[in-house]
PDB file of C-alpha atoms in Angstrom:
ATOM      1  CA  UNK A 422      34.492 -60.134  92.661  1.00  0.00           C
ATOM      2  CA  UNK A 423      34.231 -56.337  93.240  1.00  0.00           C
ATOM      3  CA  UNK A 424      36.598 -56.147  89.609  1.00  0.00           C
ATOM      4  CA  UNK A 425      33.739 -57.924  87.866  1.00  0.00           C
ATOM      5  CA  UNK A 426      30.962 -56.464  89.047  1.00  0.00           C
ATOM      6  CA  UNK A 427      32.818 -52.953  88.179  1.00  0.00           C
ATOM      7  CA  UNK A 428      34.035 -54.465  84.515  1.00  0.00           C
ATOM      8  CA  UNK A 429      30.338 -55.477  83.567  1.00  0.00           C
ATOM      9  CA  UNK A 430      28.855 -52.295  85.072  1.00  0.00           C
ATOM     10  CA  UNK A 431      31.517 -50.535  83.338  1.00  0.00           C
ATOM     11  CA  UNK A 432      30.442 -52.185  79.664  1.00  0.00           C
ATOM     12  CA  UNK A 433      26.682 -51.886  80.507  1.00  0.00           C
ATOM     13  CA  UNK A 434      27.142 -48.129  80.756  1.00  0.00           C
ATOM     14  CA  UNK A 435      29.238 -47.901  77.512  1.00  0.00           C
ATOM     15  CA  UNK A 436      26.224 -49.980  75.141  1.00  0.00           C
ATOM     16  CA  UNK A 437      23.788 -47.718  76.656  1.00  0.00           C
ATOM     17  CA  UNK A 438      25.555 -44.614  75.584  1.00  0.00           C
ATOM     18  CA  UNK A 439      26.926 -46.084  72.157  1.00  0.00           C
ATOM     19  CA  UNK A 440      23.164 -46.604  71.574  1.00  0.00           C
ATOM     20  CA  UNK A 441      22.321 -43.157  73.000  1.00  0.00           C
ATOM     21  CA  UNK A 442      24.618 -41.582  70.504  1.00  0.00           C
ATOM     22  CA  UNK A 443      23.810 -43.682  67.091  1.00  0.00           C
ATOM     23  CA  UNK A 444      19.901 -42.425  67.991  1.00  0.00           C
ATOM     24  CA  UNK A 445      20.885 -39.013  68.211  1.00  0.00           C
ATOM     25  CA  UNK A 446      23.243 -38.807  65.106  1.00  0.00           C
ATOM     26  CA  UNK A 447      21.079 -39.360  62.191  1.00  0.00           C
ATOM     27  CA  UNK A 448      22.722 -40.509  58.929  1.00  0.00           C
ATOM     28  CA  UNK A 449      23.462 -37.406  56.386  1.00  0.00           C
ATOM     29  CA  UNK A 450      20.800 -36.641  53.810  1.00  0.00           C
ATOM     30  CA  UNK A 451      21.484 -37.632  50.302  1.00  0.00           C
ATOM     31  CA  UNK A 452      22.738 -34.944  48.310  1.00  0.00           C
ATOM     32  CA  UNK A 453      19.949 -33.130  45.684  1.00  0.00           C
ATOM     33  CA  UNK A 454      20.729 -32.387  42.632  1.00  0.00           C
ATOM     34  CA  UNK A 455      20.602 -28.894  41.424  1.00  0.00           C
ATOM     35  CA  UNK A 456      17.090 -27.247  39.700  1.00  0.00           C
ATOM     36  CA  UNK A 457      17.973 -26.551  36.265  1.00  0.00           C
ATOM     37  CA  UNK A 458      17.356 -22.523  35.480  1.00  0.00           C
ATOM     38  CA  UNK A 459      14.979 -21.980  32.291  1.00  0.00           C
ATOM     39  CA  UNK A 460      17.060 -20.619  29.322  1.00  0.00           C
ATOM     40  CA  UNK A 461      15.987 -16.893  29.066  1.00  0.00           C
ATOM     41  CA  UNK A 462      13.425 -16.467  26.253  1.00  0.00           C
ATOM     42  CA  UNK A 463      15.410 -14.750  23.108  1.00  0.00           C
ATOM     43  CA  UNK A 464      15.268 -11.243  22.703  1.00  0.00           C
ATOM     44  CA  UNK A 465      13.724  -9.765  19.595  1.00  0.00           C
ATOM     45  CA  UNK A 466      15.614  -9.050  16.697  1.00  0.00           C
ATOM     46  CA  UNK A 467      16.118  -5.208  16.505  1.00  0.00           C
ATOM     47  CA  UNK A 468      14.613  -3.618  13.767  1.00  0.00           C
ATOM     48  CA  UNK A 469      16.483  -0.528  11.732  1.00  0.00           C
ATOM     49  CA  UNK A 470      14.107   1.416  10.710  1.00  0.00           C
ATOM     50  CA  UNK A 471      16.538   3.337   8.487  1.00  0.00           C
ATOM     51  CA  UNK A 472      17.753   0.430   7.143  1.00  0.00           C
ATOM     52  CA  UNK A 473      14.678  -0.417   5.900  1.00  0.00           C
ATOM     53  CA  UNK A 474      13.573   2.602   4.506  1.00  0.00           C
ATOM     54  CA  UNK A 475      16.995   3.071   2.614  1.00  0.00           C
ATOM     55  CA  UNK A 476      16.946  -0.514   0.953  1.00  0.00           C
ATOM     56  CA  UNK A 477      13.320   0.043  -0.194  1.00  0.00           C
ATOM     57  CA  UNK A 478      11.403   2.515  -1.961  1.00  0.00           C
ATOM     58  CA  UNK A 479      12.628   5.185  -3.060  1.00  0.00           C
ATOM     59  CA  UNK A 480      11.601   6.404   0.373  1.00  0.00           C
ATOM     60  CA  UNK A 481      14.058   9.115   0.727  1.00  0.00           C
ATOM     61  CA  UNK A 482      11.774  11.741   1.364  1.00  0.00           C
ATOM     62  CA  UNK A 483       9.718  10.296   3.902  1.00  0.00           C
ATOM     63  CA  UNK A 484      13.078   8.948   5.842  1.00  0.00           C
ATOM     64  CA  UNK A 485      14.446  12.983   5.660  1.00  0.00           C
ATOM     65  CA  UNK A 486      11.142  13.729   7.267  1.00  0.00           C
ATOM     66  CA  UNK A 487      11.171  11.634   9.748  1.00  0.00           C
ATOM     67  CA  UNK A 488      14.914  12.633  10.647  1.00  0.00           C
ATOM     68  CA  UNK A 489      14.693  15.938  10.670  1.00  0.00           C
ATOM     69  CA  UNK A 490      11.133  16.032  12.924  1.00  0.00           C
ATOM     70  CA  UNK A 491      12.850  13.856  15.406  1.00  0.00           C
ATOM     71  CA  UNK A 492       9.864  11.384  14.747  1.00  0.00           C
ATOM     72  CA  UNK A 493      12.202   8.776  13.719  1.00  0.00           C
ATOM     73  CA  UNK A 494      13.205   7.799  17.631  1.00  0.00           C
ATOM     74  CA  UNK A 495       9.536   7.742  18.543  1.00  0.00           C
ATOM     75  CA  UNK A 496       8.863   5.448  15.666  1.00  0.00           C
ATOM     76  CA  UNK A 497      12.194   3.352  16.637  1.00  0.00           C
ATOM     77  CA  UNK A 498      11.344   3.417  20.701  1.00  0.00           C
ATOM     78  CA  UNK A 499       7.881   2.298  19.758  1.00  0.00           C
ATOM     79  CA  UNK A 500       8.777  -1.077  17.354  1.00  0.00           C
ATOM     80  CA  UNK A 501      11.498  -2.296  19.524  1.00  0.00           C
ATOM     81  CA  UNK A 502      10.586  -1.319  23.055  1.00  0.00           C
ATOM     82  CA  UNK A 503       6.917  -2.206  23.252  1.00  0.00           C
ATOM     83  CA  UNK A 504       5.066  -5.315  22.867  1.00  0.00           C
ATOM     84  CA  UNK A 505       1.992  -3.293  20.922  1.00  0.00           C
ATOM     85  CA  UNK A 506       4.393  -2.724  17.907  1.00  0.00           C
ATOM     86  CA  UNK A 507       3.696   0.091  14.885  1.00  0.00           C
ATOM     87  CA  UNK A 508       2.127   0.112  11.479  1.00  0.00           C
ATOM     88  CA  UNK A 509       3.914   2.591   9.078  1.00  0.00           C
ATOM     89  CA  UNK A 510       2.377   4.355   6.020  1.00  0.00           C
ATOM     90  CA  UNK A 511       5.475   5.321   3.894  1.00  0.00           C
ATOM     91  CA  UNK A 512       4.388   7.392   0.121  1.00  0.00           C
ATOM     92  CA  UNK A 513       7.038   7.266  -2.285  1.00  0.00           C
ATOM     93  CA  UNK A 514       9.401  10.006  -3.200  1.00  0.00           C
ATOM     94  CA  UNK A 515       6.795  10.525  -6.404  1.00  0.00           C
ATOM     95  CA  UNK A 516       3.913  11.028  -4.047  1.00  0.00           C
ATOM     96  CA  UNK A 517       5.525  13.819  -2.589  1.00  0.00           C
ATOM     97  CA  UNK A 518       6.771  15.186  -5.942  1.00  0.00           C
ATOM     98  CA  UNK A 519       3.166  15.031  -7.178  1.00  0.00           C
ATOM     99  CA  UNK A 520       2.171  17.303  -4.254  1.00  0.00           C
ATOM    100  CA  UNK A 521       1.110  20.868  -5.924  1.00  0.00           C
ATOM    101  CA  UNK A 522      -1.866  22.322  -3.658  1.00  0.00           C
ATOM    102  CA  UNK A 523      -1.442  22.036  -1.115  1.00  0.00           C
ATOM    103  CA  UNK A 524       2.207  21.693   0.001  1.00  0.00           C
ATOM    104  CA  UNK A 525       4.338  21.206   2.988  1.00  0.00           C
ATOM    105  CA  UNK A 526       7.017  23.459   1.846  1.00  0.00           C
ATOM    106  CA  UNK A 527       4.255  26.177   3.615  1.00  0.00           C
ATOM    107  CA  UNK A 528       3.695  23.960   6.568  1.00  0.00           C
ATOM    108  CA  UNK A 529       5.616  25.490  10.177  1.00  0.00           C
ATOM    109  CA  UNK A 530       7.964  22.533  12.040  1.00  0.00           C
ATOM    110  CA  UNK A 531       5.513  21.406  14.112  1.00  0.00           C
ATOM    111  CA  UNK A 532       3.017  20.993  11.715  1.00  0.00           C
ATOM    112  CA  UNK A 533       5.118  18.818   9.612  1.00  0.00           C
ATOM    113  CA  UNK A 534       5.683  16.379  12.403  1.00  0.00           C
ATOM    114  CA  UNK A 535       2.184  15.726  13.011  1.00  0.00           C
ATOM    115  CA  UNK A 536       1.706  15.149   9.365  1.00  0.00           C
ATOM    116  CA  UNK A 537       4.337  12.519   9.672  1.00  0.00           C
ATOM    117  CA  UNK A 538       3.069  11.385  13.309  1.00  0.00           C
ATOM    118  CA  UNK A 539      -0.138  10.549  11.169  1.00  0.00           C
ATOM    119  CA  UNK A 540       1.074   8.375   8.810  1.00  0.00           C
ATOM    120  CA  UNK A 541       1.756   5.962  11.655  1.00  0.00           C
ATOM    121  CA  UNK A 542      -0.476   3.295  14.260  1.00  0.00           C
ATOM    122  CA  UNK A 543       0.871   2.589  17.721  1.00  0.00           C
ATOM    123  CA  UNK A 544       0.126  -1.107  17.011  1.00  0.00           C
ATOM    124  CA  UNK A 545       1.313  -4.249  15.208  1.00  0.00           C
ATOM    125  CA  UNK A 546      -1.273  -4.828  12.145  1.00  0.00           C
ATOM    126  CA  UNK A 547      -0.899  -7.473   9.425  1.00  0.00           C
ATOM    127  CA  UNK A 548      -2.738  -6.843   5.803  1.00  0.00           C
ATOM    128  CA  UNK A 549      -5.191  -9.578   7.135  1.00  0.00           C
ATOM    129  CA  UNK A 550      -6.106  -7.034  10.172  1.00  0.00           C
ATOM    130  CA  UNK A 551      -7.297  -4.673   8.181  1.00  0.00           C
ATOM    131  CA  UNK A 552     -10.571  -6.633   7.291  1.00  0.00           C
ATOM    132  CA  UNK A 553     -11.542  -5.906  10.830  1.00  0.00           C
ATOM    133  CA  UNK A 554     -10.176  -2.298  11.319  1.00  0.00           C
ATOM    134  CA  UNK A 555     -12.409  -1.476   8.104  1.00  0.00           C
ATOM    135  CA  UNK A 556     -15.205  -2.317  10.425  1.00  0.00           C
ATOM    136  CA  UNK A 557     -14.477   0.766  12.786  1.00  0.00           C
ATOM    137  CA  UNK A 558     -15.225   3.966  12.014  1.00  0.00           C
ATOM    138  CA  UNK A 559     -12.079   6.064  12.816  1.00  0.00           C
ATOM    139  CA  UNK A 560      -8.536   4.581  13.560  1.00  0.00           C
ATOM    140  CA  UNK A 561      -6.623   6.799  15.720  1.00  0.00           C
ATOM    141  CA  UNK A 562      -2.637   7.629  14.564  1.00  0.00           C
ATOM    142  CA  UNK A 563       0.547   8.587  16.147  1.00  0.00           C
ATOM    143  CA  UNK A 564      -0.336  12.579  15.727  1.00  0.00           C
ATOM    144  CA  UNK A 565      -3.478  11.590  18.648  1.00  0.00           C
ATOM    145  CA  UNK A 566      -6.267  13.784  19.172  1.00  0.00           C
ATOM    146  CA  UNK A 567      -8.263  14.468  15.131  1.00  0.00           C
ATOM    147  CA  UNK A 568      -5.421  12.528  13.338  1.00  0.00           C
ATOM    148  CA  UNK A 569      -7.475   9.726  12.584  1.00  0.00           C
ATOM    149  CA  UNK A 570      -7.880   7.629   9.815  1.00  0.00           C
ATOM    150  CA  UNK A 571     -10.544   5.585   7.778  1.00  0.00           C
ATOM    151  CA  UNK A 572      -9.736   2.042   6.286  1.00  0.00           C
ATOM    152  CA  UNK A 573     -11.778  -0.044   3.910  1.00  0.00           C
ATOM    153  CA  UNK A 574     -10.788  -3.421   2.584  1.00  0.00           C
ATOM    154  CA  UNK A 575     -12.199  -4.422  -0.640  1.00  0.00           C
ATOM    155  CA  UNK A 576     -11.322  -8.250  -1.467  1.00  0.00           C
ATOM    156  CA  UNK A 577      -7.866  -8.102   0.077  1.00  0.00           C
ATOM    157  CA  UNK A 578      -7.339  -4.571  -1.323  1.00  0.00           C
ATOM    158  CA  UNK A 579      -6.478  -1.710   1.130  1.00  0.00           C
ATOM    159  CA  UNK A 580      -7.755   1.990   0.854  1.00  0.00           C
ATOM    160  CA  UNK A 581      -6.991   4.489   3.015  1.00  0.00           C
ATOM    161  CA  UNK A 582      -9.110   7.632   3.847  1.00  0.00           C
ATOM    162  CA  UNK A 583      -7.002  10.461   5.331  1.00  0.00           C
ATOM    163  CA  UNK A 584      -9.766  13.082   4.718  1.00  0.00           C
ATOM    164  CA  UNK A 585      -7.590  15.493   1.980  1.00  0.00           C
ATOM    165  CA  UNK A 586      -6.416  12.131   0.079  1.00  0.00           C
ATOM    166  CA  UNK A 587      -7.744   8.720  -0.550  1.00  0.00           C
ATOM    167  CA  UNK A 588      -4.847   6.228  -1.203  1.00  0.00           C
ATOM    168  CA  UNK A 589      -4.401   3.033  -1.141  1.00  0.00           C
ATOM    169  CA  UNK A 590      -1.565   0.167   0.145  1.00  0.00           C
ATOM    170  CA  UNK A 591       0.354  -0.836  -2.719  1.00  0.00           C
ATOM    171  CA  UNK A 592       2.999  -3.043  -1.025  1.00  0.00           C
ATOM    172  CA  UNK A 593       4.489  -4.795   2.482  1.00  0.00           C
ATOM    173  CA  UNK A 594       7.765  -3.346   2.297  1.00  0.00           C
ATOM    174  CA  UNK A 595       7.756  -5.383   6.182  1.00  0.00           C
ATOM    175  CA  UNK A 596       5.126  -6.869   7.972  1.00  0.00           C
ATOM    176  CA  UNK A 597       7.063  -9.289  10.542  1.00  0.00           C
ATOM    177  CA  UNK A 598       6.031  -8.707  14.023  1.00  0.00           C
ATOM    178  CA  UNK A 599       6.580  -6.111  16.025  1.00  0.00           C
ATOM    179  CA  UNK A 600       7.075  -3.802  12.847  1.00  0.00           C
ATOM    180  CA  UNK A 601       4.582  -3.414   9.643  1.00  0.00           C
ATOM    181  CA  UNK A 602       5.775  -0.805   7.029  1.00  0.00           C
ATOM    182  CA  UNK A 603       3.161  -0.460   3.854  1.00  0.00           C
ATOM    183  CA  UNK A 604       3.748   1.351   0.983  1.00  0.00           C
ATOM    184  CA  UNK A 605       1.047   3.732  -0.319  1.00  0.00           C
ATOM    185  CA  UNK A 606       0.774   6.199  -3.680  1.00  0.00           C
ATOM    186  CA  UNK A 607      -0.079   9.343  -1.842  1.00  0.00           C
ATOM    187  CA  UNK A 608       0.958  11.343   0.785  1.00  0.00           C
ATOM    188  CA  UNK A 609      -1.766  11.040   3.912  1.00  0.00           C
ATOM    189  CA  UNK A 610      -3.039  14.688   4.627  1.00  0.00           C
ATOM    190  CA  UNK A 611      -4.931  15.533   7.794  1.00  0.00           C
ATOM    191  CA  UNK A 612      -8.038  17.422   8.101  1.00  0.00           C
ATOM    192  CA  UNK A 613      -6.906  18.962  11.043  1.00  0.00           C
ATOM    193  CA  UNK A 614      -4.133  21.149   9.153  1.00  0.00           C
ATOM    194  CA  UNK A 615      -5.491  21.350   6.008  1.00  0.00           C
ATOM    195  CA  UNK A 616      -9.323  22.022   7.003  1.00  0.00           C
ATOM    196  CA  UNK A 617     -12.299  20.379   5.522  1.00  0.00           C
ATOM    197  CA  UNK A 618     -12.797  22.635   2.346  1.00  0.00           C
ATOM    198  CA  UNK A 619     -10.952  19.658   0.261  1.00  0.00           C
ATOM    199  CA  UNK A 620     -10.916  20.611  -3.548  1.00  0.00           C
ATOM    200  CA  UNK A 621     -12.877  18.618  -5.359  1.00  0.00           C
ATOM    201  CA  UNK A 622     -11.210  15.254  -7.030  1.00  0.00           C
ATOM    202  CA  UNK A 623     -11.036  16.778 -10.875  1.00  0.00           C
ATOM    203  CA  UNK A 624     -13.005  14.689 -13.443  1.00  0.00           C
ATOM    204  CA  UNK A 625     -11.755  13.139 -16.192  1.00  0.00           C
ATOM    205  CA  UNK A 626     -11.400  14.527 -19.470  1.00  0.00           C
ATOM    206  CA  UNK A 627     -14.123  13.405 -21.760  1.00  0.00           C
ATOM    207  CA  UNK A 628     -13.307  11.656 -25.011  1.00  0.00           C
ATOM    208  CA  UNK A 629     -14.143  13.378 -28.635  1.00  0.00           C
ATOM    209  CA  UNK A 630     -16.709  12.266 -30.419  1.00  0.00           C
ATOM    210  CA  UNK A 631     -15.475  11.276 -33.918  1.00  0.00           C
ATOM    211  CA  UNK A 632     -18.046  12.248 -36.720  1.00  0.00           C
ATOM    212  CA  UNK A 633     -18.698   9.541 -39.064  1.00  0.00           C
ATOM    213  CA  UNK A 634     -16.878  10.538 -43.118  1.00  0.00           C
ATOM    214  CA  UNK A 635     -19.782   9.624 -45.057  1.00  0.00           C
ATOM    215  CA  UNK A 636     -20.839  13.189 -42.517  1.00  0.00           C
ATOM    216  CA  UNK A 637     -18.392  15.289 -43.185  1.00  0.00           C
ATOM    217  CA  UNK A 638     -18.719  18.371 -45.235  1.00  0.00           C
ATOM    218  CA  UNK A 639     -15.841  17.382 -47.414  1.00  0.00           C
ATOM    219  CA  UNK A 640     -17.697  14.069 -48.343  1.00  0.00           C
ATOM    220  CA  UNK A 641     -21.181  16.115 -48.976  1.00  0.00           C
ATOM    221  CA  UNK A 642     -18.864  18.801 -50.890  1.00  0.00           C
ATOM    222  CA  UNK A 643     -17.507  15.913 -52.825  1.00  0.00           C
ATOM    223  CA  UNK A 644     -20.481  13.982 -53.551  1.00  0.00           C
ATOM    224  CA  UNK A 645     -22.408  16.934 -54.393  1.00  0.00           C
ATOM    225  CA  UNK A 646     -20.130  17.841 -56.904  1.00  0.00           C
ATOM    226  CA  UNK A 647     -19.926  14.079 -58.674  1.00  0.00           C
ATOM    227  CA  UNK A 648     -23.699  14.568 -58.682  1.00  0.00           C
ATOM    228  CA  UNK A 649     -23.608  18.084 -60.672  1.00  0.00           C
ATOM    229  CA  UNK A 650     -21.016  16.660 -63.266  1.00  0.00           C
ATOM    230  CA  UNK A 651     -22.079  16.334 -66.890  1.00  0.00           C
ATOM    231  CA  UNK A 652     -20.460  13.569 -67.569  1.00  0.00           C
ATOM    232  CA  UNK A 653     -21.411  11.657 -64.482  1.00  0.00           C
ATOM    233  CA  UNK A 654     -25.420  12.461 -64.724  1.00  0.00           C
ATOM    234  CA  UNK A 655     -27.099   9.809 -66.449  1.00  0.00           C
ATOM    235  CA  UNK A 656     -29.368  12.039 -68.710  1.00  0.00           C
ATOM    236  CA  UNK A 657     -26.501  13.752 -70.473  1.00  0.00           C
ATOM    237  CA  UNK A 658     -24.924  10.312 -70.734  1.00  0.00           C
ATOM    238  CA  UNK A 659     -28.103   8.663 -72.536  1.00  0.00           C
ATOM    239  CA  UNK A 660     -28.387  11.956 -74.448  1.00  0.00           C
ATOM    240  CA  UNK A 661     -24.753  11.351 -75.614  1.00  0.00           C
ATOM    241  CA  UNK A 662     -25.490   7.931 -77.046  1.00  0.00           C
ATOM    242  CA  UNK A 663     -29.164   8.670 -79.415  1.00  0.00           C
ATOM    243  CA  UNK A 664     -27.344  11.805 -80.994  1.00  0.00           C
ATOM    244  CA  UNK A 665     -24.417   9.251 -81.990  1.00  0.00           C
ATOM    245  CA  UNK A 666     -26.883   6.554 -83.170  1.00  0.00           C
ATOM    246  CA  UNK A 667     -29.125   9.201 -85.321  1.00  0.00           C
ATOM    247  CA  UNK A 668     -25.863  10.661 -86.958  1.00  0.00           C
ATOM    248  CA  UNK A 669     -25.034   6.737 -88.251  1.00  0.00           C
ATOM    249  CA  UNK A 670     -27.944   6.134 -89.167  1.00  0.00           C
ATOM    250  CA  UNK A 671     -28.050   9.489 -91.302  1.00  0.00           C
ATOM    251  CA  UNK A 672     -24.609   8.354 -92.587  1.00  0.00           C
ATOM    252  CA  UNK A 673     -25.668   4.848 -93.689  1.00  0.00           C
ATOM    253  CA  UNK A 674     -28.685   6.228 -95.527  1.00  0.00           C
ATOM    254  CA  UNK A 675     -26.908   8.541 -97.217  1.00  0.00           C
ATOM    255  CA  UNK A 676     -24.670   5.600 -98.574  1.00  0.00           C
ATOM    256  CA  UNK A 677     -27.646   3.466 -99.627  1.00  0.00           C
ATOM    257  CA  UNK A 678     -29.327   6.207-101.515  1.00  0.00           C
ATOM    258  CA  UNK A 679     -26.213   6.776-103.657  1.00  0.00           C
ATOM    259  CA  UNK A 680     -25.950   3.484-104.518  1.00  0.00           C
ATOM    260  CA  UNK A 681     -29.049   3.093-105.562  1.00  0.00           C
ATOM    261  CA  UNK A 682     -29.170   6.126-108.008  1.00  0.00           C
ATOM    262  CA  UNK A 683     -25.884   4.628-109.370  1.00  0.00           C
ATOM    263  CA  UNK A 684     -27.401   2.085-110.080  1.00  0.00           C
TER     264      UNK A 684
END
């Protein structure tokens, strides 16, 4: 009897704590699948400025400018290392030829790299931005401070105003985000070096006025003398023919009279 009562006390204890324990020990959590990572965004194509400038042009000048002022790595640092991006003026290696007063070849160091500093924007503008950058007055450049420019857009066509020289974009050599380079017909020259007494633009040559021939004193000479001619006057022509006429008819009354007396 006392066995029994210890047996069923004995499995009344062990439910209570096999319950006991399945309470406490909670079933694992199902296993979550991993957050995907977003792909990085691609990085920018880099942009050789040098490359460019060799492949297109001629620009040789302007590139050995820009690498002997140093301005070259400012220009480089600012296309592929900022999000505002750069505008580039480059003039051809005849726009520089064409240079005769004034010239750079009198210019110290450090004024040369401003003059290239100017031919540059610290910003990203297509041809279609320049409709509303005519609108402003001044456009600052890379030189800062005076070096400021003046654009106008006529129909789609772009002139530039640098103050010495008016010029004008001929070409997109590149104009693919961050990086614009435009090719222009004249070197830009700043007022600030050059001063504001800017020789005037020369005018052109006028064309000769060709004097009719029936004018010219040959043709007078000429007809003058045609006029004075004997042989051309009218008079001494008529004249001419009633001398000939009275000497025939002299002649053929000579003739009849003869006969006559023959007769």
């Amino acid at each position: 009897m006392e066995f029994s009562m210890i047996f069923l006390v004995s499995n009344i204890l062990l439910l209570l704590s096999s319950s006991a324990f399945a309470k406490t020990v909670s079933p694992p959590a199902p296993a979550l699948s991993p957050t995907p990572t977003p792909a990085p965004a691609p990085a920018p194509d880099f942009v050789n400025l040098t490359e460019l400038l060799s492949v297109a042009g001629p620009f040789h000048t302007f590139l050995q400018y820009l690498e002997s002022t140093k301005v070259l790595d400012t220009f480089q640092n600012q296309a592929n290392n900022t999000e505002e991006g750069i505008t580039i003026f480059v003039p051809k290696d005849s726009a520089f030829a064409s240079l005769k007063k004034p010239s750079l070849s009198k210019l110290k160091d450090d004024q040369i790299k401003q003059v290239i500093l100017f031919h540059a924007l610290p910003h990203f503008y297509s041809l279609a931005d320049f409709k509303n950058l005519s609108q402003t007055s001044l456009t600052p450049t890379f030189a800062g401070g005076d070096y400021t420019l003046n654009f106008t857009d006529d129909s789609g066509s772009v002139r530039i105003n640098s103050g010495w020289s008016i010029t004008k974009v001929t070409s997109a050599v590149h104009a693919t985000d961050p990086v614009a380079i435009y090719q222009v017909d004249k070197v830009l020259l700043p007022e600030a070096i050059f001063g504001t007494d800017i020789p005037p633009v020369p005018a052109p040559a006028p064309t000769p006025d060709i004097a009719p021939a029936a004018d010219s004193p040959t043709a007078h000479s000429a007809a003058d003398s045609k006029s004075s001619s004997p042989s051309s006057s009218p008079d001494g022509s008529s004249s001419y023919k009633i001398t000939s006429y009275g000497i025939w008819c002299n002649i053929v009354l000579a003739t009849f009279g003869v006969v006559v007396m023959l007769l």
